CSV table of C-alpha atoms in Angstrom, one decimal:
chain,number,residue,atom,x,y,z
W,1,MET,CA,-8.7,-6.9,48.3
W,2,TYR,CA,-6.3,-9.4,50.1
W,3,ILE,CA,-2.6,-8.6,48.4
W,4,LEU,CA,-1.4,-12.2,47.5
W,5,ASP,CA,2.3,-12.5,46.1
W,6,ALA,CA,2.9,-15.5,43.5
W,7,LYS,CA,6.7,-15.0,43.3
W,8,SER,CA,6.6,-15.1,47.3
W,9,LYS,CA,8.6,-18.0,48.8
W,10,THR,CA,5.1,-18.3,51.0
W,11,PRO,CA,2.7,-20.6,49.2
W,12,LEU,CA,-0.4,-18.9,48.1
W,13,HIS,CA,-2.8,-21.1,50.5
W,14,ILE,CA,-0.7,-20.2,53.4
W,15,GLN,CA,-1.2,-16.0,52.2
W,16,LEU,CA,-4.6,-16.7,51.7
W,17,TYR,CA,-5.1,-18.2,54.9
W,18,GLN,CA,-3.3,-15.6,57.1
W,19,ALA,CA,-4.7,-13.0,55.3
W,20,ILE,CA,-8.7,-14.5,55.9
W,21,LYS,CA,-7.5,-15.1,59.3
W,22,GLU,CA,-6.6,-11.7,60.4
W,23,ASP,CA,-9.8,-10.4,58.3
W,24,ILE,CA,-11.7,-12.5,60.5
W,25,VAL,CA,-10.1,-11.2,63.9
W,26,SER,CA,-10.4,-7.1,62.8
W,27,ASN,CA,-13.8,-7.3,61.1
W,28,TYR,CA,-15.9,-10.1,61.3
W,29,LYS,CA,-18.6,-11.2,63.8
W,30,VAL,CA,-19.6,-14.0,64.9
W,31,GLY,CA,-21.9,-16.2,62.4
W,32,ASP,CA,-20.9,-14.0,59.6
W,33,LYS,CA,-20.7,-16.1,56.5
W,34,LEU,CA,-17.7,-16.1,54.5
W,35,PRO,CA,-17.2,-15.9,50.4
W,36,SER,CA,-17.7,-19.4,48.5
W,37,ILE,CA,-14.4,-21.5,47.6
W,38,ARG,CA,-15.4,-20.5,44.0
W,39,LYS,CA,-15.7,-17.2,44.6
W,40,VAL,CA,-12.7,-16.5,46.3
W,41,ALA,CA,-11.0,-18.9,43.4
W,42,THR,CA,-12.7,-16.8,41.0
W,43,LEU,CA,-11.9,-13.4,42.4
W,44,TYR,CA,-8.0,-13.9,43.0
W,45,ASN,CA,-7.6,-16.1,40.1
W,46,LEU,CA,-6.4,-19.2,42.5
W,47,SER,CA,-7.3,-22.9,42.1
W,48,LYS,CA,-10.0,-24.2,44.3
W,49,ASN,CA,-7.5,-26.7,46.0
W,50,THR,CA,-5.5,-23.2,47.0
W,51,VAL,CA,-8.9,-22.0,48.2
W,52,GLU,CA,-10.1,-24.8,50.0
W,53,SER,CA,-6.4,-25.5,51.5
W,54,ALA,CA,-6.9,-22.1,53.1
W,55,TYR,CA,-10.4,-22.8,54.4
W,56,SER,CA,-9.5,-26.1,55.7
W,57,GLN,CA,-6.6,-24.3,57.8
W,58,LEU,CA,-9.0,-21.9,59.4
W,59,TYR,CA,-11.9,-24.8,60.2
W,60,ALA,CA,-9.1,-26.9,61.8
W,61,GLU,CA,-7.9,-24.2,64.1
W,62,GLY,CA,-11.6,-23.0,65.0
W,63,TYR,CA,-11.9,-20.0,63.1
W,64,VAL,CA,-14.7,-20.8,61.0
W,65,GLU,CA,-17.2,-23.7,61.2
W,66,SER,CA,-18.8,-25.8,57.9
W,67,ARG,CA,-22.6,-25.9,57.9
W,68,ALA,CA,-23.8,-28.5,55.3
W,69,LYS,CA,-25.1,-27.2,51.8
W,70,SER,CA,-24.2,-23.5,53.3
W,71,GLY,CA,-20.6,-22.7,53.4
W,72,TYR,CA,-18.3,-21.8,56.1
W,73,TYR,CA,-19.1,-19.2,58.8
W,74,VAL,CA,-17.1,-17.4,61.6
W,75,SER,CA,-16.9,-19.8,64.5
W,76,GLU,CA,-17.8,-18.6,68.4
W,77,LEU,CA,-15.4,-21.0,69.8
W,78,PHE,CA,-12.8,-19.1,71.1
W,79,PHE,CA,-13.6,-16.3,69.1
W,80,ASP,CA,-13.8,-13.1,71.5
W,81,SER,CA,-10.0,-14.0,72.7
W,82,PHE,CA,-9.1,-13.5,69.5
W,83,ARG,CA,-10.2,-9.9,69.5
W,84,THR,CA,-8.3,-6.7,70.7
W,85,GLU,CA,-9.4,-3.6,71.4
W,86,SER,CA,-7.2,-2.2,68.4
W,87,SER,CA,-8.6,-4.6,66.0
W,88,LYS,CA,-12.5,-3.7,67.1
W,89,HIS,CA,-12.0,-0.4,65.2
W,90,LYS,CA,-10.3,-1.5,62.0
W,91,SER,CA,-12.5,-1.3,58.9
W,92,PHE,CA,-11.1,-3.4,56.0
W,93,ALA,CA,-12.7,-6.3,55.2
W,94,LEU,CA,-13.0,-8.8,52.2
W,95,PHE,CA,-15.5,-8.1,49.7
W,96,GLY,CA,-17.9,-4.9,49.4
W,97,THR,CA,-17.3,-3.5,53.1
W,98,LYS,CA,-16.5,-0.1,53.6
W,99,VAL,CA,-12.6,1.1,54.1
W,100,SER,CA,-12.7,4.0,55.9
W,101,ASP,CA,-8.9,4.5,56.4
W,102,SER,CA,-6.9,3.8,53.7
W,103,LYS,CA,-3.5,4.1,55.9
W,104,LYS,CA,-4.6,0.9,57.7
W,105,PHE,CA,-5.4,-0.9,54.4
W,106,CYS,CA,-1.8,0.0,53.2
W,107,ASN,CA,0.0,-0.7,56.7
W,108,LYS,CA,-2.6,-3.4,58.0
W,109,SER,CA,0.3,-6.1,58.9
W,110,SER,CA,1.8,-3.3,61.3
W,111,ASP,CA,-1.6,-3.2,63.1
W,112,SER,CA,-1.7,-7.1,63.4
W,113,PRO,CA,-1.0,-8.5,66.9
W,114,THR,CA,2.2,-10.3,66.8
W,115,PRO,CA,2.2,-14.1,67.7
W,116,LYS,CA,3.7,-15.0,71.0
W,117,SER,CA,7.0,-16.4,70.6
W,118,TYR,CA,7.4,-19.2,73.1
W,119,LYS,CA,10.9,-20.3,74.5
W,120,TYR,CA,9.4,-24.1,74.7
W,121,ASP,CA,6.3,-25.6,72.7
W,122,PHE,CA,5.5,-29.0,73.9
W,123,PHE,CA,2.9,-29.3,70.9
W,124,PRO,CA,1.9,-33.3,70.6
W,125,ALA,CA,1.6,-33.4,67.0
W,126,GLN,CA,4.6,-32.2,65.7
W,127,LEU,CA,7.9,-33.1,63.9
W,128,HIS,CA,11.2,-31.2,63.8
W,129,LYS,CA,11.9,-29.4,60.3
W,130,GLU,CA,15.1,-31.2,60.3
W,131,ASP,CA,13.3,-34.7,60.6
W,132,PHE,CA,12.1,-34.6,56.9
W,133,PRO,CA,14.2,-36.0,54.1
W,134,LEU,CA,14.2,-32.7,52.3
W,135,LYS,CA,17.0,-33.3,49.7
W,136,THR,CA,15.8,-36.9,48.9
W,137,TRP,CA,12.1,-34.9,48.1
W,138,LYS,CA,13.7,-32.2,46.2
W,139,ARG,CA,15.7,-34.5,44.2
W,140,LEU,CA,12.8,-36.5,43.5
W,141,TYR,CA,10.4,-33.6,42.7
W,142,ASN,CA,12.5,-32.2,40.3
W,143,ARG,CA,12.8,-35.2,38.3
W,144,VAL,CA,8.7,-35.8,38.4
W,145,ILE,CA,8.2,-32.4,37.6
W,146,THR,CA,10.6,-32.6,34.7
W,147,GLN,CA,10.0,-35.9,33.3
W,148,GLU,CA,6.3,-37.3,34.5
W,149,VAL,CA,3.8,-34.3,35.1
W,150,ASP,CA,1.5,-33.8,32.2
W,151,PHE,CA,0.8,-30.2,32.5
W,152,GLY,CA,-2.0,-30.6,29.7
W,153,ALA,CA,-4.0,-32.9,31.6
W,154,TYR,CA,-6.4,-33.1,34.5
W,155,PRO,CA,-5.6,-35.1,37.4
W,156,GLN,CA,-7.1,-38.1,38.4
W,157,GLY,CA,-10.2,-37.1,41.0
W,158,GLN,CA,-9.6,-40.2,43.2
W,159,GLY,CA,-6.2,-39.7,43.2
W,160,GLU,CA,-3.3,-41.1,40.9
W,161,LEU,CA,-3.1,-44.5,40.4
W,162,VAL,CA,0.9,-44.8,41.0
W,163,LEU,CA,0.0,-43.4,44.7
W,164,ARG,CA,-2.7,-45.6,44.8
W,165,GLU,CA,-1.2,-48.9,44.0
W,166,ALA,CA,2.0,-47.7,46.4
W,167,ILE,CA,-0.3,-47.2,49.6
W,168,ALA,CA,-2.4,-50.3,49.0
W,169,LYS,CA,0.6,-52.4,48.6
W,170,TYR,CA,2.2,-50.8,52.0
W,171,LEU,CA,-1.2,-50.8,53.7
W,172,LYS,CA,-1.8,-54.7,52.9
W,173,ASN,CA,2.2,-55.5,54.1
W,174,SER,CA,2.3,-53.3,56.8
W,175,ARG,CA,-1.5,-53.0,58.5
W,176,GLY,CA,-3.1,-56.0,57.1
W,177,VAL,CA,-5.7,-53.7,55.3
W,178,VAL,CA,-8.0,-55.4,52.6
W,179,CYS,CA,-7.9,-53.1,49.8
W,180,GLY,CA,-7.6,-52.7,45.9
W,181,VAL,CA,-6.8,-49.5,44.1
W,182,GLU,CA,-10.5,-49.0,43.3
W,183,ASN,CA,-10.9,-48.3,47.0
W,184,ILE,CA,-8.6,-45.7,47.5
W,185,ILE,CA,-9.1,-42.2,47.8
W,186,ILE,CA,-6.3,-39.6,48.0
W,187,THR,CA,-7.4,-36.9,50.6
W,188,HIS,CA,-6.3,-33.4,51.7
W,189,GLY,CA,-6.0,-34.3,55.7
W,190,PHE,CA,-8.5,-35.6,58.1
W,191,ILE,CA,-11.0,-33.1,57.9
W,192,ASP,CA,-11.4,-33.5,54.1
W,193,ALA,CA,-11.8,-37.3,54.5
W,194,MET,CA,-14.4,-36.8,57.0
W,195,GLU,CA,-16.4,-34.2,55.3
W,196,LEU,CA,-16.4,-36.9,52.5
W,197,ILE,CA,-17.6,-39.7,54.3
W,198,ALA,CA,-20.2,-37.6,56.4
W,199,LYS,CA,-21.7,-36.4,52.7
W,200,LEU,CA,-21.8,-39.9,51.1
W,201,ALA,CA,-23.1,-41.9,54.4
W,202,LYS,CA,-25.9,-39.5,55.0
W,203,ALA,CA,-27.5,-41.2,52.3
W,204,ARG,CA,-27.8,-44.3,54.4
W,205,TYR,CA,-27.2,-43.1,57.9
W,206,GLY,CA,-28.2,-40.4,60.4
W,207,HIS,CA,-27.0,-41.0,63.8
W,208,PHE,CA,-23.1,-40.9,64.6
W,209,ALA,CA,-21.1,-41.9,67.7
W,210,GLN,CA,-17.7,-41.4,68.6
W,211,GLU,CA,-15.5,-42.2,71.7
W,212,ILE,CA,-15.1,-39.7,74.4
W,213,PRO,CA,-12.3,-38.4,75.4
W,214,GLY,CA,-11.9,-38.4,71.5
W,215,TYR,CA,-10.6,-36.1,68.5
W,216,HIS,CA,-13.3,-32.7,68.8
W,217,ILE,CA,-13.1,-32.5,64.8
W,218,ALA,CA,-14.8,-35.9,64.4
W,219,HIS,CA,-18.2,-35.1,65.7
W,220,LYS,CA,-18.3,-31.3,64.7
W,221,VAL,CA,-17.8,-32.5,61.1
W,222,PHE,CA,-20.9,-35.0,61.5
W,223,LYS,CA,-23.0,-32.4,63.5
W,224,SER,CA,-22.7,-30.2,60.7
W,225,TYR,CA,-23.7,-32.3,58.2
W,226,GLY,CA,-27.1,-32.7,60.2
W,227,TYR,CA,-26.4,-36.0,62.1
W,228,ASN,CA,-27.6,-36.9,65.5
W,229,ILE,CA,-24.4,-37.1,68.1
W,230,SER,CA,-23.8,-39.8,70.5
W,231,PRO,CA,-20.9,-39.7,73.0
W,232,ILE,CA,-19.6,-42.9,74.0
W,233,LYS,CA,-17.5,-43.4,76.8
W,234,VAL,CA,-13.8,-45.2,76.5
W,235,ASP,CA,-12.7,-47.8,79.4
W,236,ALA,CA,-9.6,-49.9,79.6
W,237,HIS,CA,-10.6,-51.8,76.6
W,238,GLY,CA,-11.4,-48.8,74.3
W,239,LEU,CA,-14.8,-48.0,73.2
W,240,CYS,CA,-17.7,-49.5,75.3
W,241,VAL,CA,-19.5,-51.4,72.8
W,242,GLU,CA,-22.4,-52.1,75.1
W,243,GLU,CA,-23.2,-48.4,75.3
W,244,LEU,CA,-22.7,-47.8,71.6
W,245,LYS,CA,-25.3,-50.9,71.1
W,246,LYS,CA,-27.5,-48.7,73.4
W,247,SER,CA,-27.0,-45.2,71.5
W,248,GLN,CA,-28.6,-46.9,68.5
W,249,ALA,CA,-26.0,-44.9,66.3
W,250,GLN,CA,-25.3,-46.5,62.9
W,251,ILE,CA,-21.9,-45.2,62.1
W,252,VAL,CA,-19.1,-44.8,64.9
W,253,TYR,CA,-15.5,-42.8,64.6
W,254,ILE,CA,-12.8,-44.6,66.7
W,255,THR,CA,-8.9,-44.8,67.0
W,256,PRO,CA,-8.4,-48.3,68.0
W,257,SER,CA,-4.9,-48.6,67.6
W,258,HIS,CA,-3.2,-45.6,69.7
W,259,GLN,CA,-6.8,-44.2,71.2
W,260,TYR,CA,-6.7,-40.3,71.2
W,261,PRO,CA,-6.2,-38.8,73.8
W,262,THR,CA,-5.8,-41.6,76.3
W,263,GLY,CA,-3.2,-44.1,74.3
W,264,ILE,CA,-5.4,-47.2,74.9
W,265,THR,CA,-5.1,-50.1,72.5
W,266,MET,CA,-8.3,-51.9,71.7
W,267,PRO,CA,-7.6,-55.6,72.3
W,268,VAL,CA,-9.0,-57.7,69.6
W,269,THR,CA,-11.5,-59.4,71.7
W,270,ASN,CA,-13.4,-55.8,71.3
W,271,ARG,CA,-12.6,-55.3,68.3
W,272,LEU,CA,-14.4,-58.5,67.1
W,273,LYS,CA,-17.6,-57.6,69.4
W,274,LEU,CA,-17.7,-54.2,67.7
W,275,ILE,CA,-17.5,-55.4,64.3
W,276,ALA,CA,-19.9,-58.0,65.1
W,277,HIS,CA,-22.3,-55.5,66.3
W,278,ILE,CA,-22.0,-53.0,63.2
W,279,GLN,CA,-22.4,-56.0,60.9
W,280,SER,CA,-25.6,-57.0,62.4
W,281,ILE,CA,-27.3,-53.2,62.2
W,282,GLY,CA,-25.4,-52.6,58.7
W,283,GLY,CA,-23.9,-49.9,60.0
W,284,LEU,CA,-20.1,-48.6,59.4
W,285,ILE,CA,-16.5,-47.6,61.4
W,286,ILE,CA,-14.6,-45.1,60.9
W,287,GLU,CA,-11.3,-46.4,61.9
W,288,ASP,CA,-8.6,-43.6,61.8
W,289,ASP,CA,-5.2,-45.3,62.1
W,290,TYR,CA,-3.6,-41.5,62.5
W,291,ASP,CA,-0.4,-42.8,64.2
W,292,SER,CA,0.3,-46.6,63.7
W,293,GLU,CA,4.0,-46.2,62.5
W,294,LEU,CA,5.0,-44.6,65.4
W,295,ALA,CA,5.0,-47.4,67.9
W,296,TYR,CA,8.0,-47.7,69.9
W,297,TYR,CA,7.6,-51.2,71.8
W,298,ASN,CA,5.3,-53.2,70.2
W,299,ARG,CA,3.8,-54.3,66.7
W,300,PRO,CA,0.5,-52.7,66.3
W,301,ILE,CA,-2.6,-54.7,66.2
W,302,PRO,CA,-3.3,-55.3,62.4
W,303,SER,CA,-5.8,-53.0,61.3
W,304,LEU,CA,-9.8,-53.6,62.3
W,305,GLN,CA,-10.9,-53.1,58.5
W,306,GLY,CA,-8.8,-56.2,58.1
W,307,LEU,CA,-10.5,-58.1,60.5
W,308,ASP,CA,-14.1,-56.9,58.9
W,309,LYS,CA,-12.7,-57.5,55.4
W,310,GLY,CA,-13.7,-54.2,54.3
W,311,GLU,CA,-17.3,-53.9,54.0
W,312,ASN,CA,-18.1,-52.2,57.3
W,313,VAL,CA,-15.1,-50.1,58.0
W,314,ALA,CA,-13.6,-47.0,56.2
W,315,TYR,CA,-9.9,-46.7,57.1
W,316,LEU,CA,-8.3,-43.2,57.3
W,317,GLY,CA,-4.4,-43.0,57.2
W,318,THR,CA,-2.2,-40.3,56.8
W,319,PHE,CA,1.2,-39.0,56.2
W,320,ALA,CA,1.1,-36.4,58.7
W,321,LYS,CA,2.6,-37.8,61.8
W,322,ALA,CA,5.5,-39.8,60.5
W,323,LEU,CA,6.6,-37.9,57.3
W,324,SER,CA,5.0,-34.2,57.1
W,325,PRO,CA,2.1,-32.4,58.4
W,326,SER,CA,2.8,-29.5,55.5
W,327,ILE,CA,2.2,-31.7,52.7
W,328,ARG,CA,-1.0,-32.5,53.4
W,329,VAL,CA,-1.8,-35.7,52.1
W,330,GLY,CA,-4.0,-38.3,54.0
W,331,TYR,CA,-5.8,-41.4,52.4
W,332,MET,CA,-9.1,-43.6,52.9
W,333,VAL,CA,-10.2,-47.0,52.0
W,334,LEU,CA,-13.8,-47.1,51.9
W,335,PRO,CA,-16.4,-49.9,51.4
W,336,SER,CA,-17.5,-50.9,47.6
W,337,TRP,CA,-21.0,-49.5,48.6
W,338,LEU,CA,-19.4,-45.9,49.6
W,339,MET,CA,-17.5,-46.2,46.9
W,340,ASN,CA,-20.4,-46.8,44.4
W,341,LEU,CA,-21.6,-43.4,46.1
W,342,TYR,CA,-18.6,-41.3,45.8
W,343,ASN,CA,-18.3,-42.2,42.0
W,344,LYS,CA,-21.7,-41.1,41.3
W,345,SER,CA,-20.9,-37.7,43.4
W,346,TYR,CA,-19.7,-34.3,42.1
W,347,ASP,CA,-16.4,-35.1,44.6
W,348,ALA,CA,-15.1,-37.7,42.2
W,349,HIS,CA,-14.6,-35.0,39.5
W,350,PHE,CA,-11.7,-33.2,41.0
W,351,ALA,CA,-8.3,-34.2,42.8
W,352,ARG,CA,-8.0,-33.0,46.4
W,353,VAL,CA,-4.2,-33.1,46.6
W,354,SER,CA,-1.7,-31.3,44.0
W,355,LEU,CA,-0.3,-33.6,41.1
W,356,THR,CA,3.3,-32.7,41.8
W,357,THR,CA,2.8,-33.8,45.7
W,358,GLN,CA,1.0,-36.9,44.6
W,359,LEU,CA,3.8,-38.0,42.1
W,360,THR,CA,6.7,-37.1,44.1
W,361,LEU,CA,5.1,-39.1,47.3
W,362,ALA,CA,4.3,-42.3,45.0
W,363,THR,CA,8.1,-42.0,43.6
W,364,PHE,CA,9.2,-41.7,47.4
W,365,ILE,CA,7.5,-44.9,48.5
W,366,LYS,CA,8.1,-47.2,45.2
W,367,GLU,CA,11.8,-46.4,45.6
W,368,GLY,CA,12.1,-47.7,49.2
W,369,HIS,CA,12.6,-44.2,50.4
W,370,TRP,CA,9.4,-44.2,52.8
W,371,ASP,CA,10.5,-47.5,54.1
W,372,ARG,CA,14.0,-46.3,55.1
W,373,HIS,CA,12.6,-42.9,56.2
W,374,ILE,CA,10.1,-45.0,58.9
W,375,ARG,CA,12.7,-47.0,60.0
W,376,ARG,CA,14.9,-43.8,60.8
W,377,ILE,CA,12.0,-41.6,62.2
W,378,ARG,CA,10.9,-44.8,64.5
W,379,ILE,CA,14.8,-45.2,66.1
W,380,LEU,CA,14.9,-41.3,66.6
W,381,ASN,CA,11.4,-40.8,68.1
W,382,LYS,CA,11.7,-43.8,70.2
W,383,LYS,CA,15.0,-42.3,71.4
W,384,LYS,CA,13.0,-38.7,72.1
W,385,HIS,CA,10.1,-40.5,73.7
W,386,GLN,CA,13.1,-42.4,76.0
W,387,ALA,CA,14.6,-38.7,76.6
W,388,MET,CA,11.4,-37.5,77.5
W,389,LYS,CA,10.3,-40.0,79.5
W,390,GLU,CA,13.7,-40.0,81.7
W,391,ALA,CA,13.7,-36.3,81.9
W,392,ILE,CA,9.9,-36.4,83.3
W,393,GLU,CA,10.8,-38.9,86.0
W,394,ASN,CA,13.9,-37.2,86.6
W,395,CYS,CA,12.7,-33.7,87.1
W,396,LEU,CA,8.9,-34.1,88.1
W,397,GLY,CA,9.6,-37.1,90.3
W,398,GLU,CA,6.7,-38.1,92.2
W,399,THR,CA,4.5,-34.9,91.8
W,400,CYS,CA,3.2,-36.7,88.3
W,401,ASN,CA,2.3,-39.9,86.9
W,402,ILE,CA,2.8,-41.0,83.2
W,403,VAL,CA,-0.5,-42.2,81.9
W,404,ALA,CA,0.2,-42.8,78.4
W,405,GLN,CA,3.6,-43.9,76.3
W,406,GLY,CA,5.0,-46.0,73.9
W,407,ALA,CA,3.5,-44.6,70.5
W,408,GLY,CA,2.9,-41.2,68.7
W,409,LEU,CA,4.9,-37.9,69.6
W,410,ALA,CA,3.8,-37.4,73.1
W,411,ILE,CA,3.9,-38.7,76.6
W,412,LEU,CA,0.5,-37.9,78.8
W,413,ILE,CA,1.2,-37.0,82.5
W,414,VAL,CA,-1.1,-36.3,85.2
W,415,PRO,CA,-0.6,-34.6,88.7
W,416,THR,CA,-0.2,-37.1,91.8
W,417,SER,CA,-1.9,-34.0,93.8
W,418,SER,CA,-5.7,-34.4,94.1
W,419,SER,CA,-6.2,-30.4,94.3
W,420,PHE,CA,-4.0,-29.7,91.4
W,421,ASP,CA,-5.1,-25.9,90.1
W,422,TRP,CA,-5.2,-26.7,85.9
W,423,GLU,CA,-6.2,-22.9,85.0
W,424,ARG,CA,-3.3,-22.0,87.3
W,425,LEU,CA,-1.2,-24.4,85.1
W,426,LYS,CA,-2.3,-22.6,82.4
W,427,ARG,CA,-1.4,-19.1,83.5
W,428,VAL,CA,1.9,-19.9,84.8
W,429,ALA,CA,2.8,-21.8,81.9
W,430,GLU,CA,2.0,-18.6,79.6
W,431,GLU,CA,4.3,-16.1,82.1
W,432,HIS,CA,7.0,-18.5,81.8
W,433,SER,CA,6.8,-18.5,77.8
W,434,ILE,CA,6.0,-22.4,77.9
W,435,ARG,CA,3.1,-23.7,75.6
W,436,ILE,CA,1.5,-26.5,77.1
W,437,TYR,CA,-1.4,-28.6,75.7
W,438,LEU,CA,-4.2,-30.2,78.2
W,439,SER,CA,-6.1,-33.4,76.7
W,440,LYS,CA,-9.4,-32.1,78.0
W,441,ASP,CA,-9.5,-28.8,75.8
W,442,VAL,CA,-9.7,-30.8,72.4
W,443,SER,CA,-11.1,-34.3,73.8
W,444,GLY,CA,-14.3,-33.6,76.0
W,445,GLY,CA,-15.1,-36.0,78.3
W,446,GLU,CA,-13.5,-36.1,82.1
W,447,PHE,CA,-10.3,-37.5,81.2
W,448,GLN,CA,-7.4,-34.6,81.7
W,449,ALA,CA,-3.9,-34.5,81.4
W,450,VAL,CA,-0.9,-32.8,80.2
W,451,CYS,CA,0.5,-33.8,76.4
W,452,MET,CA,4.2,-33.6,76.8
W,453,GLY,CA,4.8,-33.9,73.2
W,454,PHE,CA,8.5,-34.7,71.9
W,455,GLY,CA,8.5,-34.7,68.1
W,456,GLY,CA,9.3,-30.9,67.7
W,457,PHE,CA,12.4,-31.0,69.9
W,458,ARG,CA,15.8,-32.0,68.8
W,459,LEU,CA,16.7,-35.1,70.9
W,460,GLU,CA,19.5,-32.6,72.6
W,461,GLU,CA,17.0,-30.0,73.5
W,462,ILE,CA,14.6,-32.3,75.4
W,463,GLU,CA,15.8,-32.6,78.9
W,464,GLU,CA,16.5,-28.7,78.9
W,465,ALA,CA,12.9,-28.2,77.9
W,466,VAL,CA,11.3,-30.6,80.7
W,467,LYS,CA,13.7,-29.1,83.4
W,468,ALA,CA,12.1,-25.8,82.7
W,469,PHE,CA,8.5,-27.5,82.6
W,470,GLY,CA,9.4,-28.9,86.0
W,471,LEU,CA,10.3,-25.5,87.7
W,472,MET,CA,7.1,-24.3,86.5
W,473,TRP,CA,5.1,-27.4,87.5
W,474,LYS,CA,6.3,-27.4,91.1
W,475,THR,CA,5.0,-24.0,91.7
W,476,ILE,CA,1.3,-25.0,91.2
């Protein structure tokens, strides 16, 4: 049994996630099945959303994989590297497994490997905690929970109407998305949205394509639901439409406004070609507009969904990149035929995000705080972006080239040396307590670059961090 403390400042889903992760590292084998969400929720008297949040985080970090209509299983990816010799001898496990040493059970936290502390962490999708509008959020939350939350009623499965109204208005004005509240679903983040689309679209399609390099989670979700998978190359104009046609895939995932990870913006001409092809085969485009608010020099091209008028595009958005990844709120705009399938499914009956979070966010948007926050965070991150760019140019000089910049929370660099040793870079960075992120590790394909994330730093910390990186970089 896990020990969860409802009075702790650490949310229950984080406590559960940490407990299960430690159990996986210590006791599970690759391929072992985890208990069902329902079983865990019942045993620990938790909400289904709490358990789903914990499992979603384990999935996102690669500890587990999801298998359609079966559940979650311990993943093989990087699993061996999580184990230590001491953990192999632990015997505490989750349900019904023998516990040979009660002292280890009581003191298991002292046996756990301590996460490494890094002096500098260039995570490419992070905001600094001081950038979150905490005072405003707390004030709105307190008002909402006192005046607006009906604790005697179930929340709306599709998402609270007031939040969907606010998002619909925002998308129409800022991204040219064609939608009404009836087409919007509030989700628990990217994986939640992709799994829902994969389940619903299976009634019509069986062949999935995605841009490569691209976000590795996308194809993993669809593969777990039994789709055939086709990688489609990315060129200077984004996804190669001619290659997509040859693949005969009916559903394709893309990041057209800021291609992940190359940073390419798909021009309108290529968007229209893609739309024409998908319309001709009755297919579906999944448009992930994950960081459109964070463009620093040019206004983003209007959404692909708006060009299509919405019947062949599922549009995905998130509050993770510009507001906070911790609140775990995303949304999607679905074509009417997918919404009809959703309304007939069991997924339509339960909310994916807590009621208090939805109502606080709705108030945050309706009262203008979101627009003010976007303006402030865009200005701040533009300054961070410029500081990072100048520091790279000053500290690394001619040893690297910048290959992607101007949007998002990272600048991508590549070495100018053709004999650069990427594996040595990883080792030396660890030795210097500098955490780096290479695009190829999570994107596939042949594109390789260092993602120099700046969002997680204070503005005044960036130069010092890049100097330390530069000293290490020049030894490779």
